[in-house]
Backbone as numpy.savetxt, mean C-alpha at the origin, in Angstrom:
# Nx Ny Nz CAx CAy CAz Cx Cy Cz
-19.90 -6.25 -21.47 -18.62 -6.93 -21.29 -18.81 -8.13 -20.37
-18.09 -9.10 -20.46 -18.35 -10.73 -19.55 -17.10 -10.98 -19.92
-16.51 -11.82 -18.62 -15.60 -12.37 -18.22 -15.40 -13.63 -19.51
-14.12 -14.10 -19.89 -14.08 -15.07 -20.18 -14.32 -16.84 -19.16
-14.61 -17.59 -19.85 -14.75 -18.80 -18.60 -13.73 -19.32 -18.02
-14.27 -19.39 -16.67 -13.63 -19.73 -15.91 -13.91 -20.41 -14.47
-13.14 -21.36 -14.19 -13.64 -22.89 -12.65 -13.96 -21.81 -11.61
-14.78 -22.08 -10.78 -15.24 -21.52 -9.70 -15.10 -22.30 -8.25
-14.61 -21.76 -7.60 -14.01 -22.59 -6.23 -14.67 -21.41 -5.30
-15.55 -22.17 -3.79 -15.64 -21.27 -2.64 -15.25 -22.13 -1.55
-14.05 -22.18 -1.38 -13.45 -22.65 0.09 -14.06 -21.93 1.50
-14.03 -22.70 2.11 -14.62 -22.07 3.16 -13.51 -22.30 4.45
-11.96 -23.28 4.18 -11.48 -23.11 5.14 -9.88 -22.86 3.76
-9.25 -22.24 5.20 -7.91 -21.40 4.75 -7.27 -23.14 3.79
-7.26 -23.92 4.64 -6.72 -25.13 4.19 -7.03 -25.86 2.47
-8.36 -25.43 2.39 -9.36 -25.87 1.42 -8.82 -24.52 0.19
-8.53 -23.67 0.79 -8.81 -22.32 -0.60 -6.82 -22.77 -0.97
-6.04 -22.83 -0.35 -4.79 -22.81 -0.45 -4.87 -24.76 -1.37
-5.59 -26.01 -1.14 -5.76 -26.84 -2.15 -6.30 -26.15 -3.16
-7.45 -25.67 -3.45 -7.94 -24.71 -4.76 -7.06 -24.41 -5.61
-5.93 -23.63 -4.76 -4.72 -23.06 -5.70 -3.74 -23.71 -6.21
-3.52 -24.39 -5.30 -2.61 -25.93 -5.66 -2.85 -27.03 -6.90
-4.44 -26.77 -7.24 -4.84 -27.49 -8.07 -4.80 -26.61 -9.63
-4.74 -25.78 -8.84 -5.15 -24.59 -10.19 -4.28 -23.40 -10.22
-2.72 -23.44 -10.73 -1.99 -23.12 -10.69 -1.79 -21.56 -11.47
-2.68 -21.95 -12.55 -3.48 -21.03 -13.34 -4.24 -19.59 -12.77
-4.57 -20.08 -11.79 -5.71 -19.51 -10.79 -5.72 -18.27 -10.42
-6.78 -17.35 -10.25 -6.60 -15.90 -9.11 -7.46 -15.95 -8.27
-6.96 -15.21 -7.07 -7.59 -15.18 -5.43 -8.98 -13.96 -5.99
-10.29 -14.23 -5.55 -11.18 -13.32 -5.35 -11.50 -13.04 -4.11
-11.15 -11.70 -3.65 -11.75 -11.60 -2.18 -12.26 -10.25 -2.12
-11.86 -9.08 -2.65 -13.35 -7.93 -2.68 -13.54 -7.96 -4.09
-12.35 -8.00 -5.07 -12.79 -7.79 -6.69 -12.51 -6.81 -7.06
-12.45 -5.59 -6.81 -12.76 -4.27 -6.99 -11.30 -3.92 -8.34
-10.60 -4.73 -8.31 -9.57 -4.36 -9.55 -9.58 -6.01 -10.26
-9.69 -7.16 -9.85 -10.12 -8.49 -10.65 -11.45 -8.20 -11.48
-12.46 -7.53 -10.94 -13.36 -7.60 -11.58 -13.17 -7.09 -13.34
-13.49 -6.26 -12.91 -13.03 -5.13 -14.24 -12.26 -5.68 -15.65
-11.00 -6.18 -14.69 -9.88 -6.88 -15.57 -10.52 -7.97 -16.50
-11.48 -8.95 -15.62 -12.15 -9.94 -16.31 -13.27 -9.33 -17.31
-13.93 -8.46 -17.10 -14.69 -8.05 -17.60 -14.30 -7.15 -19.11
-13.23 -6.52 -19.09 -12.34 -6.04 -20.12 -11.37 -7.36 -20.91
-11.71 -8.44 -20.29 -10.66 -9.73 -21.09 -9.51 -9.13 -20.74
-9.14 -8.33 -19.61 -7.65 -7.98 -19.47 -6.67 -9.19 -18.86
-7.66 -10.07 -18.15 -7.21 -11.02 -17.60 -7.82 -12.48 -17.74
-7.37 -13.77 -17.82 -8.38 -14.83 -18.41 -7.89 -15.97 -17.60
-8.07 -15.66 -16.32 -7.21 -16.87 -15.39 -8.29 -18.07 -15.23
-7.36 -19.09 -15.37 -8.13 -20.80 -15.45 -8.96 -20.86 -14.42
-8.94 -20.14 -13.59 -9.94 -20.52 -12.34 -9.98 -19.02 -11.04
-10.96 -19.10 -10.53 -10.96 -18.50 -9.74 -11.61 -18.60 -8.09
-10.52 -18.25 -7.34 -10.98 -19.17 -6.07 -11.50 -18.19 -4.91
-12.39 -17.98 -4.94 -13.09 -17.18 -3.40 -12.92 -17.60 -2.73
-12.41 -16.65 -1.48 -11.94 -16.90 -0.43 -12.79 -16.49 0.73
-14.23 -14.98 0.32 -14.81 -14.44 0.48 -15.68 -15.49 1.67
-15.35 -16.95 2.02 -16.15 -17.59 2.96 -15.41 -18.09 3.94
-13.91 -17.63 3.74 -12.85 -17.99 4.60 -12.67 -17.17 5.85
-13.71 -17.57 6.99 -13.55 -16.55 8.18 -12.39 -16.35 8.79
-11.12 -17.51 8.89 -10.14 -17.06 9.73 -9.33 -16.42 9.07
-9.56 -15.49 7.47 -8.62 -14.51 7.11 -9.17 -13.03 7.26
-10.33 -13.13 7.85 -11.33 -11.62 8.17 -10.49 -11.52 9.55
-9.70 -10.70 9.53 -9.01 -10.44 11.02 -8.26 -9.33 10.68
-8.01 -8.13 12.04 -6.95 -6.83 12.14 -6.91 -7.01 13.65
-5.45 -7.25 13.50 -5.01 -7.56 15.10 -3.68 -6.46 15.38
-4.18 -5.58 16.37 -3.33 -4.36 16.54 -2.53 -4.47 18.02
-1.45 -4.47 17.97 -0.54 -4.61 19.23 0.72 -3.90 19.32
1.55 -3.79 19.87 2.52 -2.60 20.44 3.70 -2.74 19.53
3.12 -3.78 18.29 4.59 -3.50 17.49 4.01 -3.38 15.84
2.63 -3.20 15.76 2.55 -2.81 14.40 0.81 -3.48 14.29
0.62 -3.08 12.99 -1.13 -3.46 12.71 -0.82 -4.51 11.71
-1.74 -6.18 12.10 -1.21 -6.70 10.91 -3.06 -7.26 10.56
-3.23 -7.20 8.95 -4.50 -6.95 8.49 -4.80 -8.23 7.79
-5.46 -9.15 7.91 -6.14 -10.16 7.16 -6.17 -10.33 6.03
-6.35 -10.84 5.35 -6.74 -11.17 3.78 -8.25 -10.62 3.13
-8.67 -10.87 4.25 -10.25 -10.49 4.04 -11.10 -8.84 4.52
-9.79 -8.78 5.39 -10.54 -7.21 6.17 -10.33 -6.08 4.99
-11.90 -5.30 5.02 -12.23 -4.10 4.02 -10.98 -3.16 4.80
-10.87 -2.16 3.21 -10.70 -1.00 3.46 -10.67 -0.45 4.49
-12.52 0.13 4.49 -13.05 0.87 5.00 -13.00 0.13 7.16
-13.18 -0.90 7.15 -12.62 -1.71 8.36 -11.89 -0.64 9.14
-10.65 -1.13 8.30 -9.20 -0.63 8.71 -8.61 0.81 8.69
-9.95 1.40 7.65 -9.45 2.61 7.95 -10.61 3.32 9.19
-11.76 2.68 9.48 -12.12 3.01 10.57 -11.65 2.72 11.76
-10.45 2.13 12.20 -10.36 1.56 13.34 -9.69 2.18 13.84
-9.95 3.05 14.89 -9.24 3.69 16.07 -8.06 3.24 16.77
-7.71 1.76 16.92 -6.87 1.14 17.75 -5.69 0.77 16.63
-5.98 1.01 15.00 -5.13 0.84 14.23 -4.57 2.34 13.98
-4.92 2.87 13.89 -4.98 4.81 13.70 -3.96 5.13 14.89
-4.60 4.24 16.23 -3.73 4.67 17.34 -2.16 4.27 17.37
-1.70 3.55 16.54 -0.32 2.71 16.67 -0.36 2.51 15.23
-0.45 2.58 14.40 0.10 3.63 12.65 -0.72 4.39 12.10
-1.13 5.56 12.52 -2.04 6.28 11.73 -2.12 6.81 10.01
-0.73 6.29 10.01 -0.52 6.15 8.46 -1.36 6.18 7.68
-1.74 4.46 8.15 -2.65 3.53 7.56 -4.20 4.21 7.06
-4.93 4.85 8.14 -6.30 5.65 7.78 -5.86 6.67 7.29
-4.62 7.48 7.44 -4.73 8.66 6.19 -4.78 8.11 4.81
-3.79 7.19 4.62 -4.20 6.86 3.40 -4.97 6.19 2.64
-5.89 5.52 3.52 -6.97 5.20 2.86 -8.20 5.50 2.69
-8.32 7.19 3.06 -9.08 8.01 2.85 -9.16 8.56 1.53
-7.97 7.99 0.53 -7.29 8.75 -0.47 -7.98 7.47 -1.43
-8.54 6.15 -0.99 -8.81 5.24 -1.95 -9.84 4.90 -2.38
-10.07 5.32 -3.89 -11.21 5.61 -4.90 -12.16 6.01 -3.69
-13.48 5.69 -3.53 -15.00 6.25 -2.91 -14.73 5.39 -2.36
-15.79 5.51 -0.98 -16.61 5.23 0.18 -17.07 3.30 -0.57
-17.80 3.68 -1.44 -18.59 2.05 -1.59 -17.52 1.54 -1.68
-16.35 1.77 -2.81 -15.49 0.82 -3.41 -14.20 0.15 -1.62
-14.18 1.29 -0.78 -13.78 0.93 0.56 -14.60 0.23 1.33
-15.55 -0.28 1.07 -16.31 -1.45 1.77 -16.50 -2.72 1.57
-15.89 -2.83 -0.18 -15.93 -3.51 -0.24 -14.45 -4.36 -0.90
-13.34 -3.43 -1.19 -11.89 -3.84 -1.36 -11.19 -3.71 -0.33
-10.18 -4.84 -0.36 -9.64 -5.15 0.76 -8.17 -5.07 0.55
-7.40 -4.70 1.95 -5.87 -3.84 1.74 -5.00 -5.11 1.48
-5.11 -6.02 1.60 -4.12 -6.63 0.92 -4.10 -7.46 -0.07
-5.54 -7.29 -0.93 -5.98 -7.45 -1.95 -5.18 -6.47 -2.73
-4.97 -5.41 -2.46 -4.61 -4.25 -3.34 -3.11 -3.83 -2.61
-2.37 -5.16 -2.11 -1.07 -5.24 -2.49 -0.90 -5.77 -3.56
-1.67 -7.11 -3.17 -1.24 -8.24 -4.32 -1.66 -7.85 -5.46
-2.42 -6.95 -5.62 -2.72 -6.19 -7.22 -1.50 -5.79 -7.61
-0.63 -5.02 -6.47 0.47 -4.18 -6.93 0.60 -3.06 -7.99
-0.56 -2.89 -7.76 -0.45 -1.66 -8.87 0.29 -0.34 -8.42
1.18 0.19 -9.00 2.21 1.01 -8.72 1.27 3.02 -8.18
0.26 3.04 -9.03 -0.42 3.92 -8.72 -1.36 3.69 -7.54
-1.35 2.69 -6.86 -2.36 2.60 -5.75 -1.95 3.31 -4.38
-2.26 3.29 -2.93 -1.81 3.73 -1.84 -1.36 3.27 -1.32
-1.83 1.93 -1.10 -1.40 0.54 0.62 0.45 -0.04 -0.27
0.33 0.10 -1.32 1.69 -0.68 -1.83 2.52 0.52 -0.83
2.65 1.76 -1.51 3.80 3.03 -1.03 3.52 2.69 0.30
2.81 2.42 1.14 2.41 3.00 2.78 3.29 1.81 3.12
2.88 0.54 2.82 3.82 -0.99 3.08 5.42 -0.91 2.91
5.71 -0.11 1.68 6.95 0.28 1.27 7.70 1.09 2.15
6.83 2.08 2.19 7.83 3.30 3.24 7.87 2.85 4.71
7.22 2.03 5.31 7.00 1.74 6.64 7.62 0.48 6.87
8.39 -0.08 5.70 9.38 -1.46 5.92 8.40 -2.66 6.22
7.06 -2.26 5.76 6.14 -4.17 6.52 6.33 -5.18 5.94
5.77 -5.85 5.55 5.85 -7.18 4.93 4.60 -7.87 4.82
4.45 -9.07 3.70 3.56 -10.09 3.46 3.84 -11.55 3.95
2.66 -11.88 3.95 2.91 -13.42 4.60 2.23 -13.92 3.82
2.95 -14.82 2.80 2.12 -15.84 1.88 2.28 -16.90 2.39
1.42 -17.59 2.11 1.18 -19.23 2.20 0.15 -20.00 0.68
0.71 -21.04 0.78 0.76 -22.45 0.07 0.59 -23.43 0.45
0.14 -24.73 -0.07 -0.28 -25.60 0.34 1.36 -26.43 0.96
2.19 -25.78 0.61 4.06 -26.33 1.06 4.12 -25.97 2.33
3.83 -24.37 2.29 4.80 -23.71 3.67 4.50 -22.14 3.29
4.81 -21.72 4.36 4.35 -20.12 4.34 5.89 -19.34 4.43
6.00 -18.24 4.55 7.22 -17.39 4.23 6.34 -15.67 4.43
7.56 -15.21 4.53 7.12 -13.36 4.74 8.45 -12.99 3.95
7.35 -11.77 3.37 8.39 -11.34 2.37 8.12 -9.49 2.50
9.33 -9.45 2.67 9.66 -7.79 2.81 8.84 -7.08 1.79
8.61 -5.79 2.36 8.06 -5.26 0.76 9.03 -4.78 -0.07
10.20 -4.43 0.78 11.21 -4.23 -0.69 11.60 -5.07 -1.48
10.47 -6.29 -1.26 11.23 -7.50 -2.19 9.70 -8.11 -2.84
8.52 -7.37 -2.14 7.80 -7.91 -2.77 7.03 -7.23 -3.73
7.30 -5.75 -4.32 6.95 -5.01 -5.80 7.98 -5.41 -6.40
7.52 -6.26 -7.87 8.67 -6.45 -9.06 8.03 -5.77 -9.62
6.82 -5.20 -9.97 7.12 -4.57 -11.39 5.28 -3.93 -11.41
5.13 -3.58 -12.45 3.29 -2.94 -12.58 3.02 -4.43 -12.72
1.96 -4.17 -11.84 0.74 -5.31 -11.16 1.50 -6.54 -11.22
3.02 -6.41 -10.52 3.35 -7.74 -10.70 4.08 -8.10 -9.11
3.72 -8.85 -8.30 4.08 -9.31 -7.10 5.39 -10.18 -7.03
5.48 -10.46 -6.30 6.47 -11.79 -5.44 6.00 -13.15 -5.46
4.45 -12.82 -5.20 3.44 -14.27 -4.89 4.08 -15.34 -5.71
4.20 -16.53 -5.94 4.71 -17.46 -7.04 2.93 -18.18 -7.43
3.00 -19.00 -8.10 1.50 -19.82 -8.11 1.17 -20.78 -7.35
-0.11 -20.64 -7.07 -0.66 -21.32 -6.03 -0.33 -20.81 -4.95
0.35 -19.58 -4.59 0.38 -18.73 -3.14 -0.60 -17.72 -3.05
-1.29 -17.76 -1.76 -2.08 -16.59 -1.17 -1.64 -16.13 -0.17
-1.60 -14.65 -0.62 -1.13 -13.68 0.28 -2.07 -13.35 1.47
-2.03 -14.17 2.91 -2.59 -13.98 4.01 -2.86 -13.41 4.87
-1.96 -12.12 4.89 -1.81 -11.02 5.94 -1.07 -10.20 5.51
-1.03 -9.03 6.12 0.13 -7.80 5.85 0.62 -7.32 7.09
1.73 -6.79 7.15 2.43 -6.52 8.68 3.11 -5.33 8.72
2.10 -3.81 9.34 2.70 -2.34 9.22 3.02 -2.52 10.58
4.35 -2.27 10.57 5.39 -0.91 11.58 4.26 -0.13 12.48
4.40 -0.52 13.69 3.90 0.52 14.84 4.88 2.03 14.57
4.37 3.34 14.79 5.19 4.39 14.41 5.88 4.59 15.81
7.40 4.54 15.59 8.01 4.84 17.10 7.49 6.41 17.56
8.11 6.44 18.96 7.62 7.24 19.60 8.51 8.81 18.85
7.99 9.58 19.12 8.58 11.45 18.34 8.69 10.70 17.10
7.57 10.48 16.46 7.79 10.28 14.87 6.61 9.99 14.30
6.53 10.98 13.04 4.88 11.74 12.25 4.76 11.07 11.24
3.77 10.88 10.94 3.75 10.30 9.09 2.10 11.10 8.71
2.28 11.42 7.30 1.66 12.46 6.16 1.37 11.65 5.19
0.52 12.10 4.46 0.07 11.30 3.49 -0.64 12.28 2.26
0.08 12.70 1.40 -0.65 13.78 0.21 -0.73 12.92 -0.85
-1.85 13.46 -2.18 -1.74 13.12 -3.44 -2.68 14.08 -4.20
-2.26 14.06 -5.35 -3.26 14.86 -6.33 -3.70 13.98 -7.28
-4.96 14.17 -7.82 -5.94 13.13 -8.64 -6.65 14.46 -9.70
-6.80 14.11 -10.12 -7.55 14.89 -11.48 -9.14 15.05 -11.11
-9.35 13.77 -10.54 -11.32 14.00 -9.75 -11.08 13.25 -8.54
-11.54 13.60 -7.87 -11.91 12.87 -6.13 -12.05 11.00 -6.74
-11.11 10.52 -6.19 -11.22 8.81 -6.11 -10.87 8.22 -7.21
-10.18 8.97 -8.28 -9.02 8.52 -9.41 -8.06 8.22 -9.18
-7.22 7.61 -9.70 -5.96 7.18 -9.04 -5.25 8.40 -9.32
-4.45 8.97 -8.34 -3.41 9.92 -8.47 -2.63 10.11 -9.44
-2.36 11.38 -9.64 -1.30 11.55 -10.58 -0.02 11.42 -10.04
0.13 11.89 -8.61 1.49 11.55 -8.06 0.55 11.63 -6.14
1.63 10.91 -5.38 1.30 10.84 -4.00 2.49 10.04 -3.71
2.66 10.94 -2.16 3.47 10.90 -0.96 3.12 10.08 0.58
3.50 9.48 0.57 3.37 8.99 2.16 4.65 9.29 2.79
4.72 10.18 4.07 6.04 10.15 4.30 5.86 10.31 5.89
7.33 9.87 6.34 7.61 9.47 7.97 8.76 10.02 8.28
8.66 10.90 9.24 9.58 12.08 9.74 9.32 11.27 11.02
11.15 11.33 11.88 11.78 10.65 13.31 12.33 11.57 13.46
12.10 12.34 14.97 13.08 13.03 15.58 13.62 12.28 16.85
15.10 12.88 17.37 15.84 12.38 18.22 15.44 12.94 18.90
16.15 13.11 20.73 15.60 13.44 21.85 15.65 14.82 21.93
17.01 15.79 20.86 17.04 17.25 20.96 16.12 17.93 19.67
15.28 16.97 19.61 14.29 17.10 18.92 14.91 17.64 17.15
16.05 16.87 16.88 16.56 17.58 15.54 16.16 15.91 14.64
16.26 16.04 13.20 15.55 15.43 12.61 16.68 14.19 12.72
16.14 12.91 13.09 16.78 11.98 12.64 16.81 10.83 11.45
15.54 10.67 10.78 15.02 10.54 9.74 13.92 10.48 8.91
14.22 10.82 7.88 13.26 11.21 6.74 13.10 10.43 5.61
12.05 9.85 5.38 11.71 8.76 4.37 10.39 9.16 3.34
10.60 8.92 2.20 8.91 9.39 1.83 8.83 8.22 0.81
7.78 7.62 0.48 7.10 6.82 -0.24 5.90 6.97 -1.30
6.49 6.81 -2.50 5.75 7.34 -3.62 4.76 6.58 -4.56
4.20 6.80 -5.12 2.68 6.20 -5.89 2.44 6.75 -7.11
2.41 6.65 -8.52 2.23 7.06 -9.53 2.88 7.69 -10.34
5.04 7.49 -9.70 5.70 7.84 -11.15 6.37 7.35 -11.12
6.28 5.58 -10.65 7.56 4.95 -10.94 6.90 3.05 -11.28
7.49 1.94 -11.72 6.62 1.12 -12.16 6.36 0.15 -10.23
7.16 0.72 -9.68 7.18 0.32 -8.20 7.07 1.09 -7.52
6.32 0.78 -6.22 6.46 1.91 -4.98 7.61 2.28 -4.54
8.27 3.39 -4.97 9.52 3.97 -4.59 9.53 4.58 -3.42
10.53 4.29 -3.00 11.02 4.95 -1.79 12.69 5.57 -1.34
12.35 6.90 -1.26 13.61 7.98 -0.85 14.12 7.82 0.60
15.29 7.98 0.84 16.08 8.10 2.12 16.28 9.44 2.71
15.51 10.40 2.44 16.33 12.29 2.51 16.28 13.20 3.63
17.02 12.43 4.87 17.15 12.52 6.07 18.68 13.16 5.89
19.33 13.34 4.91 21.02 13.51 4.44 20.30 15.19 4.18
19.70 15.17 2.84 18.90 16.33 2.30 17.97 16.73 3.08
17.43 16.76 4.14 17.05 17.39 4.93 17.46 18.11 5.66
18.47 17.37 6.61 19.63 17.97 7.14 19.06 17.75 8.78
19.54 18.00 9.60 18.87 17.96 11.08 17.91 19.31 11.83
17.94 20.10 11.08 16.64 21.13 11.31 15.49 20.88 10.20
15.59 19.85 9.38 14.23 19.82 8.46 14.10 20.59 7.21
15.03 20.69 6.38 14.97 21.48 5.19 14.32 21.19 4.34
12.41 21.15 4.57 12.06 20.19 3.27 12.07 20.89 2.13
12.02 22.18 1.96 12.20 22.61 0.20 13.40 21.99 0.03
14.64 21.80 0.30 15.70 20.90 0.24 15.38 19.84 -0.09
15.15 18.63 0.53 14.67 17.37 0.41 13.37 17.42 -1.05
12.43 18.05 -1.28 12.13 18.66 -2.26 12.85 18.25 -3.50
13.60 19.33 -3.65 14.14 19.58 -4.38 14.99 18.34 -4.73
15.36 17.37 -3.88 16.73 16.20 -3.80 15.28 14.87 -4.59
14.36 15.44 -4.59 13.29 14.12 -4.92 13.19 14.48 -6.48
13.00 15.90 -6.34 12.69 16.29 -8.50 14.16 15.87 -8.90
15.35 15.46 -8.33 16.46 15.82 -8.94 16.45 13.55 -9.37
15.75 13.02 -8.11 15.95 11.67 -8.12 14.94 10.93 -8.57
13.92 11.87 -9.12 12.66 10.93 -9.71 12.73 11.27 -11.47
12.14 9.93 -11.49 12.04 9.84 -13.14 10.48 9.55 -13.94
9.51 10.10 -14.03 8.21 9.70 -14.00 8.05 9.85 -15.59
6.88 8.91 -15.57 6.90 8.92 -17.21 5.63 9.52 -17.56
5.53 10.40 -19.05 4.19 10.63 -19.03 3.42 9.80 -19.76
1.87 10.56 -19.31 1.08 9.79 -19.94 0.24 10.64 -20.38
-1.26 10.14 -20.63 -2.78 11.19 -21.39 -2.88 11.80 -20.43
-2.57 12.26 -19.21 -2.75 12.70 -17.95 -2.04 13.88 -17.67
-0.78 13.96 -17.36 0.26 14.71 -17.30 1.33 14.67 -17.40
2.48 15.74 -17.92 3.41 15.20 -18.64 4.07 15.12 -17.42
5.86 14.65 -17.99 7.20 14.01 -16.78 6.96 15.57 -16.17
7.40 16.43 -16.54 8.05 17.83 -15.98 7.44 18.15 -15.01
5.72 18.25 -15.38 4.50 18.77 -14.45 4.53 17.37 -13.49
4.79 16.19 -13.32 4.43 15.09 -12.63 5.88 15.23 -11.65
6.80 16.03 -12.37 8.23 15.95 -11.19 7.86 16.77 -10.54
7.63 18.01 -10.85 7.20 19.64 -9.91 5.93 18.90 -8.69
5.14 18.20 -9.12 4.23 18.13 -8.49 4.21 17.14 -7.63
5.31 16.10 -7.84 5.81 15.12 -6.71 6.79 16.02 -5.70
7.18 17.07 -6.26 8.29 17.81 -4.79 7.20 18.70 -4.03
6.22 19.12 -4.95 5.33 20.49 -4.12 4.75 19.08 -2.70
4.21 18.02 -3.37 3.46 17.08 -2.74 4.76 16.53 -1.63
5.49 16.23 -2.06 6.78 15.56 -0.69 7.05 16.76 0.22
7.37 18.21 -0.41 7.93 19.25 1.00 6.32 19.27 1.72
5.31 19.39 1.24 4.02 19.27 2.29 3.84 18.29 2.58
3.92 16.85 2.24 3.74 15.55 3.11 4.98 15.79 4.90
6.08 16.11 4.45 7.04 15.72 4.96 6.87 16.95 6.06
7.04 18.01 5.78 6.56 19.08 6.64 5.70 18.42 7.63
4.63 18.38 7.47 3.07 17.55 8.42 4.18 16.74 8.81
3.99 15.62 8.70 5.13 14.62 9.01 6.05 15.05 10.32
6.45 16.04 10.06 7.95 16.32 11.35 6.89 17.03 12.40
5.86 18.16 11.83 4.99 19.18 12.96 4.03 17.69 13.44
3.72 16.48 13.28 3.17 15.32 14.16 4.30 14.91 15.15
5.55 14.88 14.41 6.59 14.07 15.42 7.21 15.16 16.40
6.94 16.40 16.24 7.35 17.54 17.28 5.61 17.12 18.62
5.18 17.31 18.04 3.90 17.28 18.65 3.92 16.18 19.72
4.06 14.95 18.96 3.95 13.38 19.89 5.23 13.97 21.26
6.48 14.29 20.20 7.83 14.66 21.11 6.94 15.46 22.42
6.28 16.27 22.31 5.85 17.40 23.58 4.97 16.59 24.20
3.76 15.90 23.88 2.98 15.34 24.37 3.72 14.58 26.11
């Protein structure tokens, strides 16, 4: 299999790769590959040009501070999910990217590469989703941040417009008495899931639940996200909440598994995400 042809651009400054795109409107960002590749290689995709960014040092950056982790364009996976000081102020973030495909393919794909993929079955979209962060694109015009509830339209389809590169990503520091979980089931170790949960349990000061959010991956054409802090109730009813997710999800089947088995198995997966979830935010609470 070989790519169809296509212009080759290696910018080496942020300024230079953002003209690239400007010129070539046509164009897609290469910076680990790990889902561009493939695509080209299957003719799934036949974009006029393609612009590496892969020499652009000032987008290799994870800068972690007291109000959230915000991750480069260029920083791996595996980076970010090793980093202690990101783990320490959203640990979200490394549970779930323990969950993405193998070890090599995390060294060398990068997390906000695999927003802008947007693929609805991936991890970092739901984790961005449920945790309220945002993107920061820029253009050769002007830059802008865009919510993530505004930036999944659709399977593998973004917000980005043409000629924008998505420059950074911006996760939510986890407030204080408040847990986040991260489950999924896959058919083999490092397949994309059949269904997965990211979820973030807040308790108040009498330690009763104040909210409950979970964020989903593989049965909807967007990273969905539930409110079921109502269905929970303030002692934590997650077979409840459970149950309020099979009643509000709609998953479609596929060669994989059917709707019925993919609903059962998104509630078994949300009352155990969400559970973990509240026994972290009791925990932090005592600490």
């Amino acid at each position: 299999m070989k790519p169809p042809p296509f212009g080759y651009h290696a910018p080496g400054t942020l300024g230079e790769a953002l003209d690239a795109l400007a010129a070539a409107p046509g164009g897609k960002v290469l910076a680990g590959g790990q889902s561009l590749i493939p695509l080209l290689n299957m003719r799934l995709a036949a974009p006029s040009d393609l612009v590496d960014i892969n020499r652009v040092a000032e987008l290799d950056t994870l800068h972690v501070g007291d109000q959230g982790v915000r991750i480069g364009a260029l920083a791996r996976h595996a980076r970010v999910e090793r980093s202690a000081e990101a783990a320490a102020v959203q640990p979200l973030l490394g549970r779930a990217l323990r969950h993405v495909a193998h070890p090599v393919i995390r060294n060398r794909g990068t997390v906000v590469g695999s927003l802008a993929h947007a693929d609805p079955a991936a991890e970092m979209p739901a984790v961005l989703a449920v945790l309220g962060g945002t993107v920061e694109a820029a253009s050769a015009r002007a830059r802008r941040t865009i919510p993530a509830a505004a930036f999944f339209r659709g399977p593998l389809e973004s917000a980005l417009e043409p000629g924008e590169l998505a420059v950074s990503a911006f996760f939510p520091a986890a407030p204080p008495r408040t847990g986040t979980a991260f489950a999924e089931t896959a058919r083999r170790h490092g397949d994309y899931a059949l269904s997965g949960v990211a979820a973030v349990v807040g308790l108040d000061e009498d330690l009763r639940v104040a909210s409950a959010r979970a964020g989903f991956l593989g049965i909807a054409p967007t990273p969905l996200v539930l409110d079921l802090t109502g269905a929970a109730g303030p002692r934590g009813d997650w077979a409840a909440a459970a149950a309020h997710v099979r009643e509000r999800i709609d998953p479609e089947p596929d060669i994989h598994a059917g709707a019925d088995y993919r609903r059962h198995l998104t509630g078994v997966l949300a009352e155990r995400a969400l559970n973990a979830a509240a026994a972290e935010a009791l925990r932090r609470a005592e600490d």
